[in-house]
């Protein structure tokens, strides 16, 4: 939409247009730009991502992908993560995540947050910048992985996004293992513009999103001021809203009508059956352990929850003199979001057989199954229950973030310099909305120990480690003149005493803060003159202090005697701060008329891990105007993140894999492993990760209107920080960690608990693991077409081929090959055809995700082909060896826009134009791989703007 603002008239804009016109040579089909300006055009120098030296060619020695403002608007996106997910360099694995993967579980990503990962190496390995400077990390980590929440950056304030999809540690920081994503903000807008956006799916459910933006800028004699206000709101979408995700392939056999067994008289579990008005007929079943009432977790889990945010971005630049500028940027954001997951399970929960709530029909069934004369024969021992609470686990998160940058830049004797202070802070609070039950209060209420005033008697002695109870003193609340607050597990658990709900539920408030204080400076210019030209050089330095504090509710803190204080809910904690400083130097050395060498060296020092120097070497050679060769090599050093160095105990879950660790299953590799409520514990001896990156490629211009790029990349990432559960179990059985009996492992201590030959609990420790190696090829093709009567056209095709993604978690586990397997498709590709004619423009684009091998649990795969599951069975492609392949996926998007003479514009965007359903993925509980696919379906976005 060329004429909707005055930005395009500025000299800087012309420079950006030239740079972006060349950026397609860097491998992005997303970068919609004008054709390169004539060679004689004069433009202002700009800094290209990948270097601190001004004026270097964007067709340089290092691959850079750029997405400009036109592309952002044409995409229909309302958040930065929606733009970044369209890049083939951010796909694969589970590194790049959005709110579609958030929730209340330990395996979920933080509610309301989104993170970007390049090359599938994880969000902590990708450095995110705003205007070339760091941003404070999210106050809530992803597990124990720190990341920058890109949702905190309003899309309406972004001028362009620059992506360096390879190691950039020598230029920007030792931790830029996988590369850099740099958001460049708008700063020279003049006038006022307001825009409204509304979008929704065509599925019949309401996933509406609403966006209001106001941009105001004023050019003074020596100053420029700009303010961006962005308000956004989005409705929730649930798995039940789409046919593919509405039903679990294998519903949980623990439901809101629990199964009961005394494990004394009884052999098979009993539950309230349909005949007695209990479990509905279509959910009632009989399995290995007896009767159960299944539960479809997809009926309550959210695909993406409600989210709303308010953002303000303000910039103020003032020319103190002809060669000195004072620049300032302020960013403020407030957001509120929710995360909804399936209800929590309770397993082995003890219930008093003398509870007044036992239904007569169930008592009769238990008498018959137990072969006893009367239900009173069960008295004196608890009856154990396996079920699920009736309400979903849901949390709300409110976040406030602030960023202030203030600095000076200028020019002295043809040398450019800049110095700035950078302050950032993020504060978050999480509150439970539903489905969070305190284990101690619940178990005490289930056996009659809990009184309505909150006091506890010792009628039963409750064991919270391996849930159970033994008959104690026999004293009741009534013996003390009080009333027992019984939990009622019958009738779907909907009829409870008001006091019970108040005593056993919790909101488990959790608070988090993160902060960044930094000062940096650099200077660049020309020095030694060589026959082929002057050496361009930049020097710089940086000091920063970062801190993170994540404080869980006291209700959620695990102890040795109560290892799962809130049933089915994880608590996480972190408390860390550190200082870091760095100095760097980079040079561009013209070796010959068409050959240049770039060399950079950076030294980073952490007060807790020492220092490390990392070089980068890049070479560019132009054989002629049509063929340019480029190559690069660099190293990286990533100290453990703040969430890892200051990690507390994270409650998690894991099912042992007997085929890999038969020692955990009484030596039987064919056995079904136990589902563990485990812990992830900290490690004070963590060492930094290291990486080596290299790549090479060609930029080709066989014709004036044709551009082709081919880039090979290779990253070797070593000493990885993380948890490999199977490797930990093997190491424990080899004597590296303690193995004790049931309930004997203190909270926070790494080790295993074993009972009757089976691992029943595990405290996994963060460790430095082995290595991962990945390599592949990025390709891009761009063709321009100009016509006299039909306007201009531009066709692009780009993609990423993942040749290898190998991991060696440990010598015991051996090499794991990910490429082409679960969540790692080999090919990701995009294509678009853009048309412009006078005031009209349109883009038809396509996105392709290649097939890959699925990773279903054996029980899930058996359930697919069970009677009544024809819907799923017809969608599964299984070969003679039992391997399951996920289908490839191709979708089309269409955007049409019109500019009007009065300064207004209108655009319509339709994503997934043909409403293509994503492929079934059995390795996920939602039936869809939300990291590589999207279950939204056809979605339209209508935008209107007016400039004045």
PDB file of N, CA and C in Angstrom, residues 694-737:
ATOM      1  N   UNK A 694      29.343 -22.912  10.197  1.00  0.00           N
ATOM      2  CA  UNK A 694      29.935 -22.477   8.939  1.00  0.00           C
ATOM      3  C   UNK A 694      28.939 -22.659   7.808  1.00  0.00           C
ATOM      4  N   UNK A 695      29.156 -21.921   6.744  1.00  0.00           N
ATOM      5  CA  UNK A 695      28.248 -22.003   5.613  1.00  0.00           C
ATOM      6  C   UNK A 695      28.866 -21.402   4.372  1.00  0.00           C
ATOM      7  N   UNK A 696      28.244 -21.686   3.242  1.00  0.00           N
ATOM      8  CA  UNK A 696      28.705 -21.157   1.961  1.00  0.00           C
ATOM      9  C   UNK A 696      27.530 -21.129   1.000  1.00  0.00           C
ATOM     10  N   UNK A 697      27.598 -20.193   0.059  1.00  0.00           N
ATOM     11  CA  UNK A 697      26.490 -20.105  -0.886  1.00  0.00           C
ATOM     12  C   UNK A 697      26.793 -19.211  -2.061  1.00  0.00           C
ATOM     13  N   UNK A 698      25.832 -19.174  -2.972  1.00  0.00           N
ATOM     14  CA  UNK A 698      25.935 -18.361  -4.179  1.00  0.00           C
ATOM     15  C   UNK A 698      24.722 -17.449  -4.298  1.00  0.00           C
ATOM     16  N   UNK A 699      24.983 -16.223  -4.779  1.00  0.00           N
ATOM     17  CA  UNK A 699      23.932 -15.301  -5.160  1.00  0.00           C
ATOM     18  C   UNK A 699      24.034 -15.142  -6.674  1.00  0.00           C
ATOM     19  N   UNK A 700      22.961 -15.447  -7.362  1.00  0.00           N
ATOM     20  CA  UNK A 700      22.981 -15.468  -8.822  1.00  0.00           C
ATOM     21  C   UNK A 700      21.969 -14.495  -9.393  1.00  0.00           C
ATOM     22  N   UNK A 701      22.415 -13.731 -10.412  1.00  0.00           N
ATOM     23  CA  UNK A 701      21.534 -12.849 -11.165  1.00  0.00           C
ATOM     24  C   UNK A 701      21.753 -13.115 -12.654  1.00  0.00           C
ATOM     25  N   UNK A 702      21.190 -14.220 -13.163  1.00  0.00           N
ATOM     26  CA  UNK A 702      21.413 -14.538 -14.572  1.00  0.00           C
ATOM     27  C   UNK A 702      20.806 -13.499 -15.520  1.00  0.00           C
ATOM     28  N   UNK A 703      19.733 -12.815 -15.054  1.00  0.00           N
ATOM     29  CA  UNK A 703      19.098 -11.754 -15.822  1.00  0.00           C
ATOM     30  C   UNK A 703      18.792 -10.603 -14.873  1.00  0.00           C
ATOM     31  N   UNK A 704      18.487  -9.443 -15.429  1.00  0.00           N
ATOM     32  CA  UNK A 704      18.218  -8.276 -14.599  1.00  0.00           C
ATOM     33  C   UNK A 704      17.034  -8.481 -13.674  1.00  0.00           C
ATOM     34  N   UNK A 705      16.068  -9.274 -14.118  1.00  0.00           N
ATOM     35  CA  UNK A 705      14.841  -9.464 -13.339  1.00  0.00           C
ATOM     36  C   UNK A 705      14.786 -10.808 -12.629  1.00  0.00           C
ATOM     37  N   UNK A 706      15.912 -11.476 -12.521  1.00  0.00           N
ATOM     38  CA  UNK A 706      15.933 -12.803 -11.905  1.00  0.00           C
ATOM     39  C   UNK A 706      16.995 -12.846 -10.810  1.00  0.00           C
ATOM     40  N   UNK A 707      16.628 -13.390  -9.654  1.00  0.00           N
ATOM     41  CA  UNK A 707      17.554 -13.509  -8.531  1.00  0.00           C
ATOM     42  C   UNK A 707      17.442 -14.923  -7.943  1.00  0.00           C
ATOM     43  N   UNK A 708      18.563 -15.541  -7.664  1.00  0.00           N
ATOM     44  CA  UNK A 708      18.602 -16.899  -7.109  1.00  0.00           C
ATOM     45  C   UNK A 708      19.657 -16.936  -6.007  1.00  0.00           C
ATOM     46  N   UNK A 709      19.321 -17.570  -4.901  1.00  0.00           N
ATOM     47  CA  UNK A 709      20.323 -17.790  -3.858  1.00  0.00           C
ATOM     48  C   UNK A 709      20.298 -19.254  -3.443  1.00  0.00           C
ATOM     49  N   UNK A 710      21.470 -19.760  -3.127  1.00  0.00           N
ATOM     50  CA  UNK A 710      21.634 -21.107  -2.579  1.00  0.00           C
ATOM     51  C   UNK A 710      22.638 -20.995  -1.441  1.00  0.00           C
ATOM     52  N   UNK A 711      22.224 -21.364  -0.230  1.00  0.00           N
ATOM     53  CA  UNK A 711      23.099 -21.253   0.937  1.00  0.00           C
ATOM     54  C   UNK A 711      23.098 -22.557   1.725  1.00  0.00           C
ATOM     55  N   UNK A 712      24.293 -23.076   1.964  1.00  0.00           N
ATOM     56  CA  UNK A 712      24.473 -24.255   2.814  1.00  0.00           C
ATOM     57  C   UNK A 712      24.873 -23.782   4.211  1.00  0.00           C
ATOM     58  N   UNK A 713      24.289 -24.411   5.245  1.00  0.00           N
ATOM     59  CA  UNK A 713      24.636 -24.064   6.628  1.00  0.00           C
ATOM     60  C   UNK A 713      24.902 -25.333   7.416  1.00  0.00           C
ATOM     61  N   UNK A 714      25.781 -25.206   8.389  1.00  0.00           N
ATOM     62  CA  UNK A 714      26.185 -26.344   9.206  1.00  0.00           C
ATOM     63  C   UNK A 714      26.472 -25.841  10.611  1.00  0.00           C
ATOM     64  N   UNK A 715      25.818 -26.413  11.613  1.00  0.00           N
ATOM     65  CA  UNK A 715      25.991 -26.002  13.004  1.00  0.00           C
ATOM     66  C   UNK A 715      26.271 -27.235  13.858  1.00  0.00           C
ATOM     67  N   UNK A 716      27.343 -27.195  14.611  1.00  0.00           N
ATOM     68  CA  UNK A 716      27.686 -28.257  15.556  1.00  0.00           C
ATOM     69  C   UNK A 716      27.602 -27.668  16.963  1.00  0.00           C
ATOM     70  N   UNK A 717      26.669 -28.161  17.721  1.00  0.00           N
ATOM     71  CA  UNK A 717      26.312 -27.591  19.029  1.00  0.00           C
ATOM     72  C   UNK A 717      26.687 -28.632  20.087  1.00  0.00           C
ATOM     73  N   UNK A 718      27.566 -28.275  21.015  1.00  0.00           N
ATOM     74  CA  UNK A 718      28.106 -29.259  21.954  1.00  0.00           C
ATOM     75  C   UNK A 718      27.848 -28.853  23.405  1.00  0.00           C
ATOM     76  N   UNK A 719      27.993 -29.855  24.283  1.00  0.00           N
ATOM     77  CA  UNK A 719      27.861 -29.637  25.726  1.00  0.00           C
ATOM     78  C   UNK A 719      26.483 -29.090  26.087  1.00  0.00           C
ATOM     79  N   UNK A 720      25.459 -29.610  25.423  1.00  0.00           N
ATOM     80  CA  UNK A 720      24.105 -29.091  25.571  1.00  0.00           C
ATOM     81  C   UNK A 720      23.614 -29.196  27.001  1.00  0.00           C
ATOM     82  N   UNK A 721      22.847 -28.189  27.418  1.00  0.00           N
ATOM     83  CA  UNK A 721      22.261 -28.190  28.751  1.00  0.00           C
ATOM     84  C   UNK A 721      20.813 -28.644  28.633  1.00  0.00           C
ATOM     85  N   UNK A 722      20.455 -29.648  29.407  1.00  0.00           N
ATOM     86  CA  UNK A 722      19.084 -30.131  29.351  1.00  0.00           C
ATOM     87  C   UNK A 722      18.915 -31.388  30.173  1.00  0.00           C
ATOM     88  N   UNK A 723      17.817 -32.074  29.905  1.00  0.00           N
ATOM     89  CA  UNK A 723      17.513 -33.329  30.601  1.00  0.00           C
ATOM     90  C   UNK A 723      17.153 -34.383  29.574  1.00  0.00           C
ATOM     91  N   UNK A 724      17.839 -35.515  29.635  1.00  0.00           N
ATOM     92  CA  UNK A 724      17.477 -36.696  28.851  1.00  0.00           C
ATOM     93  C   UNK A 724      17.108 -37.782  29.855  1.00  0.00           C
ATOM     94  N   UNK A 725      15.824 -38.024  29.992  1.00  0.00           N
ATOM     95  CA  UNK A 725      15.348 -38.901  31.064  1.00  0.00           C
ATOM     96  C   UNK A 725      15.923 -40.312  30.977  1.00  0.00           C
ATOM     97  N   UNK A 726      15.923 -40.892  29.781  1.00  0.00           N
ATOM     98  CA  UNK A 726      16.423 -42.266  29.648  1.00  0.00           C
ATOM     99  C   UNK A 726      17.907 -42.338  29.989  1.00  0.00           C
ATOM    100  N   UNK A 727      18.649 -41.342  29.542  1.00  0.00           N
ATOM    101  CA  UNK A 727      20.073 -41.318  29.856  1.00  0.00           C
ATOM    102  C   UNK A 727      20.294 -41.200  31.369  1.00  0.00           C
ATOM    103  N   UNK A 728      19.503 -40.387  32.029  1.00  0.00           N
ATOM    104  CA  UNK A 728      19.631 -40.233  33.485  1.00  0.00           C
ATOM    105  C   UNK A 728      19.355 -41.563  34.196  1.00  0.00           C
ATOM    106  N   UNK A 729      18.317 -42.259  33.748  1.00  0.00           N
ATOM    107  CA  UNK A 729      17.988 -43.553  34.375  1.00  0.00           C
ATOM    108  C   UNK A 729      19.137 -44.539  34.203  1.00  0.00           C
ATOM    109  N   UNK A 730      19.712 -44.599  32.999  1.00  0.00           N
ATOM    110  CA  UNK A 730      20.835 -45.509  32.766  1.00  0.00           C
ATOM    111  C   UNK A 730      22.034 -45.128  33.631  1.00  0.00           C
ATOM    112  N   UNK A 731      22.302 -43.835  33.748  1.00  0.00           N
ATOM    113  CA  UNK A 731      23.431 -43.385  34.559  1.00  0.00           C
ATOM    114  C   UNK A 731      23.191 -43.694  36.037  1.00  0.00           C
ATOM    115  N   UNK A 732      21.941 -43.575  36.475  1.00  0.00           N
ATOM    116  CA  UNK A 732      21.636 -43.896  37.866  1.00  0.00           C
ATOM    117  C   UNK A 732      21.893 -45.376  38.147  1.00  0.00           C
ATOM    118  N   UNK A 733      21.480 -46.245  37.231  1.00  0.00           N
ATOM    119  CA  UNK A 733      21.711 -47.676  37.436  1.00  0.00           C
ATOM    120  C   UNK A 733      23.195 -48.044  37.299  1.00  0.00           C
ATOM    121  N   UNK A 734      23.973 -47.126  36.705  1.00  0.00           N
ATOM    122  CA  UNK A 734      25.424 -47.338  36.646  1.00  0.00           C
ATOM    123  C   UNK A 734      26.140 -46.742  37.858  1.00  0.00           C
ATOM    124  N   UNK A 735      25.363 -46.227  38.805  1.00  0.00           N
ATOM    125  CA  UNK A 735      25.939 -45.766  40.056  1.00  0.00           C
ATOM    126  C   UNK A 735      26.199 -44.286  40.176  1.00  0.00           C
ATOM    127  N   UNK A 736      25.826 -43.459  39.155  1.00  0.00           N
ATOM    128  CA  UNK A 736      26.106 -42.026  39.214  1.00  0.00           C
ATOM    129  C   UNK A 736      25.139 -41.274  40.129  1.00  0.00           C
ATOM    130  N   UNK A 737      23.939 -41.820  40.321  1.00  0.00           N
ATOM    131  CA  UNK A 737      22.941 -41.172  41.168  1.00  0.00           C
ATOM    132  C   UNK A 737      22.345 -42.215  42.105  1.00  0.00           C
TER     133      UNK A 737
END
